[in-house]
């Protein structure tokens, strides 16, 4: 067995871009229309997305739990062609202004085939 461990670090800029991409998904209902001004990591891996809506004086806050945040970030990885194995274990951690995704993958070792 081969074990692989990787860590993806999402800076504040990358988090904002990831949720801007997420907002463009057809029929998604998590984020209202507006300009994403900031994405704030929360303890446990969730985030709060701050959105400036047209005509509103206050920013709207939309909370994402860790599972939803992970989904949004993995969607961003797919769109940016960052390879993340589907069957790998993934942990999401808030670390100050960043979000970390730890990826733990296992690969079975095979023997060479006996093709002459």
Short mmCIF file of C-alpha atoms in Angstrom, two decimals:
data_model
loop_
_atom_site.label_atom_id
_atom_site.label_comp_id
_atom_site.label_asym_id
_atom_site.label_seq_id
_atom_site.Cartn_x
_atom_site.Cartn_y
_atom_site.Cartn_z
CA UNK A 1 0.00 0.00 0.00
CA UNK A 2 1.22 3.49 -0.82
CA UNK A 3 -0.05 6.36 1.32
CA UNK A 4 -0.15 9.91 0.02
CA UNK A 5 -0.84 12.98 2.13
CA UNK A 6 -1.30 16.43 0.63
CA UNK A 7 -2.35 19.78 2.00
CA UNK A 8 -4.14 22.45 0.01
CA UNK A 9 -4.00 25.94 1.54
CA UNK A 10 -6.69 28.40 0.46
CA UNK A 11 -5.61 32.01 1.05
CA UNK A 12 -8.25 34.75 1.50
CA UNK A 13 -7.97 35.56 -2.24
CA UNK A 14 -8.42 31.90 -3.22
CA UNK A 15 -11.40 31.52 -0.85
CA UNK A 16 -13.09 34.54 -2.41
CA UNK A 17 -12.46 33.19 -5.93
CA UNK A 18 -13.74 29.74 -4.93
CA UNK A 19 -17.05 31.15 -3.72
CA UNK A 20 -17.33 33.41 -6.77
CA UNK A 21 -17.06 30.23 -8.87
CA UNK A 22 -19.58 28.47 -6.61
CA UNK A 23 -22.05 31.36 -7.07
CA UNK A 24 -22.05 30.72 -10.86
CA UNK A 25 -23.36 27.15 -10.56
CA UNK A 26 -26.76 27.02 -12.28
CA UNK A 27 -29.67 26.65 -9.84
CA UNK A 28 -27.50 26.86 -6.70
CA UNK A 29 -29.57 28.43 -3.93
CA UNK A 30 -26.97 28.89 -1.19
CA UNK A 31 -25.63 32.27 -2.27
CA UNK A 32 -27.86 35.20 -3.26
CA UNK A 33 -26.93 37.44 -6.20
CA UNK A 34 -24.41 40.10 -5.31
CA UNK A 35 -20.72 40.83 -5.01
CA UNK A 36 -18.75 38.61 -2.64
CA UNK A 37 -16.66 41.00 -0.59
CA UNK A 38 -15.04 38.57 1.85
CA UNK A 39 -14.97 34.93 2.97
CA UNK A 40 -14.22 34.50 6.67
CA UNK A 41 -13.07 31.06 7.93
CA UNK A 42 -14.84 29.81 11.06
CA UNK A 43 -13.68 27.29 13.63
CA UNK A 44 -14.48 23.76 12.52
CA UNK A 45 -13.88 24.43 8.80
CA UNK A 46 -16.99 26.43 7.93
CA UNK A 47 -17.01 29.96 6.54
CA UNK A 48 -19.13 33.09 6.49
CA UNK A 49 -19.51 34.66 3.06
CA UNK A 50 -20.12 38.43 3.04
CA UNK A 51 -22.16 39.63 0.06
CA UNK A 52 -22.95 43.18 -1.08
CA UNK A 53 -26.37 43.05 -2.71
CA UNK A 54 -27.59 45.70 -5.12
CA UNK A 55 -29.34 48.52 -3.26
CA UNK A 56 -28.59 47.12 0.20
CA UNK A 57 -26.67 49.22 2.71
CA UNK A 58 -25.60 46.29 4.89
CA UNK A 59 -23.56 43.27 3.83
CA UNK A 60 -25.45 40.00 3.86
CA UNK A 61 -23.82 37.14 5.78
CA UNK A 62 -24.27 33.59 4.52
CA UNK A 63 -22.92 30.78 6.69
CA UNK A 64 -21.52 27.56 5.21
CA UNK A 65 -20.85 24.56 7.43
CA UNK A 66 -17.64 22.54 6.98
CA UNK A 67 -19.26 20.02 4.64
CA UNK A 68 -20.70 22.70 2.33
CA UNK A 69 -17.41 24.63 2.42
CA UNK A 70 -15.51 21.49 1.43
CA UNK A 71 -17.93 20.95 -1.46
CA UNK A 72 -17.46 24.52 -2.70
CA UNK A 73 -13.67 24.26 -2.48
CA UNK A 74 -13.57 20.89 -4.25
CA UNK A 75 -15.76 22.34 -7.03
CA UNK A 76 -13.21 25.16 -7.36
CA UNK A 77 -10.35 22.61 -7.50
CA UNK A 78 -12.13 20.75 -10.29
CA UNK A 79 -12.64 23.98 -12.26
CA UNK A 80 -8.98 24.97 -11.73
CA UNK A 81 -7.79 21.46 -12.70
CA UNK A 82 -6.21 20.80 -9.30
CA UNK A 83 -6.26 17.00 -8.97
CA UNK A 84 -8.01 15.68 -5.87
CA UNK A 85 -8.73 11.93 -5.75
CA UNK A 86 -12.46 11.35 -5.30
CA UNK A 87 -12.00 8.38 -2.96
CA UNK A 88 -9.38 10.04 -0.73
CA UNK A 89 -10.19 11.08 2.83
CA UNK A 90 -10.48 14.85 3.15
CA UNK A 91 -10.31 16.96 6.30
CA UNK A 92 -11.07 20.68 6.34
CA UNK A 93 -9.53 22.99 8.93
CA UNK A 94 -9.78 26.74 9.50
CA UNK A 95 -6.39 28.29 10.26
CA UNK A 96 -6.60 32.03 10.80
CA UNK A 97 -7.55 33.65 7.49
CA UNK A 98 -6.95 30.45 5.51
CA UNK A 99 -8.69 27.11 5.04
CA UNK A 100 -6.63 23.92 4.82
CA UNK A 101 -7.77 20.71 3.16
CA UNK A 102 -5.77 17.65 4.16
CA UNK A 103 -6.02 14.86 1.58
CA UNK A 104 -5.15 11.29 2.56
CA UNK A 105 -5.08 8.78 -0.32
CA UNK A 106 -4.19 5.09 -0.43
CA UNK A 107 -3.01 3.25 -3.53
CA UNK A 108 -2.83 -0.52 -3.69
CA UNK A 109 0.42 -1.97 -4.94
CA UNK A 110 0.13 -4.47 -7.80
CA UNK A 111 2.57 -6.92 -9.32
CA UNK A 112 3.85 -6.60 -12.86
CA UNK A 113 1.84 -8.62 -15.32
CA UNK A 114 3.33 -11.68 -17.00
CA UNK A 115 2.96 -10.39 -20.56
CA UNK A 116 5.85 -12.04 -22.39
#
